[in-house]
Short mmCIF file of C-alpha atoms in Angstrom, two decimals:
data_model
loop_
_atom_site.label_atom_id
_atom_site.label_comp_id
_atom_site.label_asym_id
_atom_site.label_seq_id
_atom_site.Cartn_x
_atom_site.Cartn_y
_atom_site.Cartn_z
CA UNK A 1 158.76 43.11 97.20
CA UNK A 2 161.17 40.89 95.61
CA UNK A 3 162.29 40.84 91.73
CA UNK A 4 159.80 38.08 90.75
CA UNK A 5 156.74 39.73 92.81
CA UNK A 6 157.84 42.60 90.67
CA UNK A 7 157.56 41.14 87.69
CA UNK A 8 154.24 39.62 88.18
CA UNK A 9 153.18 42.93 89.08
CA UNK A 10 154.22 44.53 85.89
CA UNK A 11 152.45 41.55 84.19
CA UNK A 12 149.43 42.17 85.89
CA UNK A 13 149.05 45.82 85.04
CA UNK A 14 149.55 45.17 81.89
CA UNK A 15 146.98 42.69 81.44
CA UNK A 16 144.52 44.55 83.05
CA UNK A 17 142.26 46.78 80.82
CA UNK A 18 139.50 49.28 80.80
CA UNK A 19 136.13 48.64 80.02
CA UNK A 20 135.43 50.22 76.59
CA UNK A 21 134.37 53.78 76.67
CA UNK A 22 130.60 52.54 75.41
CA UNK A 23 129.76 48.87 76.56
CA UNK A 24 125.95 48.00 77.97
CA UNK A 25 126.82 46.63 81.21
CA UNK A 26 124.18 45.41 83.38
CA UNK A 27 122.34 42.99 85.49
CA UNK A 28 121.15 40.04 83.14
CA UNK A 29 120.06 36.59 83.10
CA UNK A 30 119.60 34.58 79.45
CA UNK A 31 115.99 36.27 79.39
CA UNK A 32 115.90 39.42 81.23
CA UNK A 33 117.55 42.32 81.95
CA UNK A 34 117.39 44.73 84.70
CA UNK A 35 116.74 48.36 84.85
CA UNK A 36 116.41 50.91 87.17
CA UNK A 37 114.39 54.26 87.72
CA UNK A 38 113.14 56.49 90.74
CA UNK A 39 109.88 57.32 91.69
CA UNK A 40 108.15 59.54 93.77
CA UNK A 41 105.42 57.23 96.38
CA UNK A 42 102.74 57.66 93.94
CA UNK A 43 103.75 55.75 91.39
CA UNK A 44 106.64 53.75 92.97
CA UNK A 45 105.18 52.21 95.34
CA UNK A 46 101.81 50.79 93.81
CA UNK A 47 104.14 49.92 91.01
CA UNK A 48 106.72 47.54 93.41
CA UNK A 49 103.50 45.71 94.92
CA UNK A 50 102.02 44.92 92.05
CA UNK A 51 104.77 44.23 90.07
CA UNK A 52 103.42 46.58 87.15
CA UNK A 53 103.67 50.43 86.50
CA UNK A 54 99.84 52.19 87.56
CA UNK A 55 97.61 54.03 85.39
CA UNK A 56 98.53 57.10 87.13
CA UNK A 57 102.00 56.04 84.96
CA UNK A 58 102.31 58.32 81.95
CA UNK A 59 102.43 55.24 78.52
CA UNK A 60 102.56 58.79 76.27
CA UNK A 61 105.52 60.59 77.86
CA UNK A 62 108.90 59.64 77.51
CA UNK A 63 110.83 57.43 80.24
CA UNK A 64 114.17 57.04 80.86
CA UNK A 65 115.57 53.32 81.25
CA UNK A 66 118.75 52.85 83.04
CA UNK A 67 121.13 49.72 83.74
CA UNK A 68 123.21 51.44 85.99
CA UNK A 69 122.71 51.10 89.35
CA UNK A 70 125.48 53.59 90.20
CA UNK A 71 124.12 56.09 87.43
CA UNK A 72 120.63 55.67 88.90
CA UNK A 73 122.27 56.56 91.96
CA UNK A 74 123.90 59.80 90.86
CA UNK A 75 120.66 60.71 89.12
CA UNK A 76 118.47 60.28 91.97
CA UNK A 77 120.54 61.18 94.62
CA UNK A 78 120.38 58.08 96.73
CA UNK A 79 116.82 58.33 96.43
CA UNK A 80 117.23 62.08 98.03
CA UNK A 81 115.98 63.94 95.71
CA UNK A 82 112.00 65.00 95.36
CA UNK A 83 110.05 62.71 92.73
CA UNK A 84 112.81 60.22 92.96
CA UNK A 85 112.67 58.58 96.67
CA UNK A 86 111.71 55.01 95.75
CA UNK A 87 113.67 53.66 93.06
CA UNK A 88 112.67 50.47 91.28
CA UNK A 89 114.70 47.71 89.64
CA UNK A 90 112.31 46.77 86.74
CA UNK A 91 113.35 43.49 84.86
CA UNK A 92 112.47 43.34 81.26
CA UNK A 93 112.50 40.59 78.95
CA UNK A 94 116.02 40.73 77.03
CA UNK A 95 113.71 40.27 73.47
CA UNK A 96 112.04 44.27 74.69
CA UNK A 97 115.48 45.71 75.31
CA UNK A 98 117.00 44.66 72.06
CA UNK A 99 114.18 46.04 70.06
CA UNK A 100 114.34 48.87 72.14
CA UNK A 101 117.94 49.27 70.89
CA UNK A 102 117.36 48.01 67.12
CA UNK A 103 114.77 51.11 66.57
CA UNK A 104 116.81 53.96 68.91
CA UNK A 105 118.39 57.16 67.70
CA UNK A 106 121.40 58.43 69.23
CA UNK A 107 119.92 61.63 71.15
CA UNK A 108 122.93 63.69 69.68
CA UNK A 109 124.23 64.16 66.24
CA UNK A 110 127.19 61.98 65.59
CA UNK A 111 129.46 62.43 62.33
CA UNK A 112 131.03 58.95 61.09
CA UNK A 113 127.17 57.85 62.22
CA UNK A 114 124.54 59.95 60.48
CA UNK A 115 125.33 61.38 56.91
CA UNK A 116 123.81 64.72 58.39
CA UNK A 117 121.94 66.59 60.27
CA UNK A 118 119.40 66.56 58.76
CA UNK A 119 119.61 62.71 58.65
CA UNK A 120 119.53 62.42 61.48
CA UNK A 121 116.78 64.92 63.06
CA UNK A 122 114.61 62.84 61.03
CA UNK A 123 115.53 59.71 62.30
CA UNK A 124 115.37 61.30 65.72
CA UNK A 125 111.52 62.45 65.06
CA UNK A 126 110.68 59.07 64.15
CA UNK A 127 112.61 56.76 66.74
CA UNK A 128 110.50 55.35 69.41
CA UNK A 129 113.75 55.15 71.40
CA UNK A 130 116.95 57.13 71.76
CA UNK A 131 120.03 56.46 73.26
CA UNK A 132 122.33 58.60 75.54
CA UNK A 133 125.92 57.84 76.27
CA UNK A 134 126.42 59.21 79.68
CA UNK A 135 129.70 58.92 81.97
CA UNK A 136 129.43 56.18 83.86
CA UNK A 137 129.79 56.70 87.82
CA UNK A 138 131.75 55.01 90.94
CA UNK A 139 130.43 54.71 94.52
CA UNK A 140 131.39 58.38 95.23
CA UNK A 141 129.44 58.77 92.48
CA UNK A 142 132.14 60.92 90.55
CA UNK A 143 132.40 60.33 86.91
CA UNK A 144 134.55 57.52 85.30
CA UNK A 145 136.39 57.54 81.59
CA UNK A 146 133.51 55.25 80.13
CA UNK A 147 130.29 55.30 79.67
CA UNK A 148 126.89 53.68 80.83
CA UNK A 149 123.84 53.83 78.76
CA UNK A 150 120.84 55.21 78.93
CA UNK A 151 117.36 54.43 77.02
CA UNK A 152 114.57 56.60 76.26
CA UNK A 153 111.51 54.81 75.59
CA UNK A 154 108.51 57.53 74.04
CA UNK A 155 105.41 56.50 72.51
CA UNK A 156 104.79 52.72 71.69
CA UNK A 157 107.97 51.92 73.42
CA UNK A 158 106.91 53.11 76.58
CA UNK A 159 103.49 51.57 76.22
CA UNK A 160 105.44 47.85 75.56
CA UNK A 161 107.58 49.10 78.40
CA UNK A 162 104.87 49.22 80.68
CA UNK A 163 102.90 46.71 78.98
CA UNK A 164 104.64 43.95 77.46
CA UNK A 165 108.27 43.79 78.52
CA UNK A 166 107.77 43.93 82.11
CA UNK A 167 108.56 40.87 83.78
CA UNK A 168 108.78 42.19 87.85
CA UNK A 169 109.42 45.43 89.58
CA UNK A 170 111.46 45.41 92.82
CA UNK A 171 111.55 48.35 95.25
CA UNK A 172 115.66 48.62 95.81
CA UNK A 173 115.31 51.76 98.20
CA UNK A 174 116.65 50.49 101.29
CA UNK A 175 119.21 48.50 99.35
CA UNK A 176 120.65 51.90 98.03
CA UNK A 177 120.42 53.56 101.28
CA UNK A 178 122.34 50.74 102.95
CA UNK A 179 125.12 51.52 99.89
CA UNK A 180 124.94 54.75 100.28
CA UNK A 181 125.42 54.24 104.57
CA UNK A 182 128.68 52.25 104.03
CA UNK A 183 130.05 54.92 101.15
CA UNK A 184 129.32 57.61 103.57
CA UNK A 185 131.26 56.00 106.83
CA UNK A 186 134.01 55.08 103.64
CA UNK A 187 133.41 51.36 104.12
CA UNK A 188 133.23 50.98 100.25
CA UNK A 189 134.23 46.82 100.83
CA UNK A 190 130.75 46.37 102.77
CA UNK A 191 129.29 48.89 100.14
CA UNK A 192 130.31 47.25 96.94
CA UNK A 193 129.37 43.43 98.43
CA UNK A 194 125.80 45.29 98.11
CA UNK A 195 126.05 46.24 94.32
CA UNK A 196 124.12 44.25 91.93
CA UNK A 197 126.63 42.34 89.46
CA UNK A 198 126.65 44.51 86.33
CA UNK A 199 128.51 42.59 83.62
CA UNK A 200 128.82 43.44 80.40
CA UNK A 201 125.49 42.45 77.62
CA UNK A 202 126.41 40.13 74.73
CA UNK A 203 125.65 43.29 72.69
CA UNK A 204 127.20 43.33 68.77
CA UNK A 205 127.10 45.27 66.16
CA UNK A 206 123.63 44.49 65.10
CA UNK A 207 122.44 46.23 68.20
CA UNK A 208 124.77 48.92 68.43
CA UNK A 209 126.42 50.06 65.41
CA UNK A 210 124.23 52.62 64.86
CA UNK A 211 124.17 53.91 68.36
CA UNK A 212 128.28 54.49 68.95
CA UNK A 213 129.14 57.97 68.78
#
């Protein structure tokens, strides 16, 4: 390497930054945005052919929402574990997922965010949705320095969920298995020409101020 390829080198590393420790990145278009969560047959698969969630679907339990694929991954196992071998990418209208995040609670207390405790167990009791900051995962699926989000939808957020915001569910199974085939023979070129392009939501501080730890 010569003195100028140096240079440019230096200049590139420098330029180069991390994403920021909480950032919503995800799979979007100017009216949707796509989520992911596993399934066992039951419910997965009645859900991807008819492109809504079954009656055998719980609207009055709470349902975790995630827009990382890689997250989903690590959650589910590579759709290994039991309960969780189909896993669905479920696109929701962008207007859902913004209310979703207008009315959440952080699921932790945060000082700097809530004047107290108390505060904020009784914002917590009355949030339809809550928010989780949860390391964020690469296709080893070991943990990275920042962090992906996660959404829990409970009472008449999981009904609109369900209900309102759902615009198509797509069974991804094989798709992650494929991923998962190339990690595991350490092809991770072929493996990460399979990942769905995750860029980062036009999310500001009206949406998440109140949900940054």
């Amino acid at each position: 390497m010569n003195r100028t390829d140096s240079a440019d080198a230096s200049t590139d590393a420098v330029t180069t930054t991390a994403p920021p420790t909480r950032q919503i990145r995800a799979l979007h278009t100017e009216s949707t945005v796509t989520v992911y969560q596993a399934y066992a047959p039951g419910i997965g698969a009645p859900a991807a052919r008819t492109g809504r969630f079954p009656d055998a679907w719980k609207r009055d339990r709470m349902t975790w929402i995630k827009p990382s694929f890689l997250w989903m991954m690590y959650r589910c196992g590579w759709a290994t574990k039991e309960g969780q071998e189909i896993v669905l990418a479920v696109e929701i209208t962008r207007e859902g997922f913004e209310w979703a995040l207008r009315h959440a609670c952080l699921s932790h207390y945060a000082r700097g965010v809530h004047a107290s405790q108390d505060a904020w167990k009784r914002d917590l009791r009355h949030a339809p949705t809550r928010v989780q900051w949860d390391p964020e995962r690469d296709l080893h699926l070991n943990a990275l320095p920042h962090r992906s989000l996660q959404l829990g939808l409970a009472g008449d957020a999981a009904r609109r969920y369900a209900d309102e915001w759902t615009v198509s569910i797509t069974d991804v199974t094989e798709r992650a298995r494929a991923i998962h085939t190339h990690v595991r023979e350490n092809d991770l070129a072929a493996a990460e020409i399979l990942l769905p392009e995750e860029r980062p939501y036009p999310a500001g501080d009206d949406l998440l101020a109140h949900l940054r730890a």
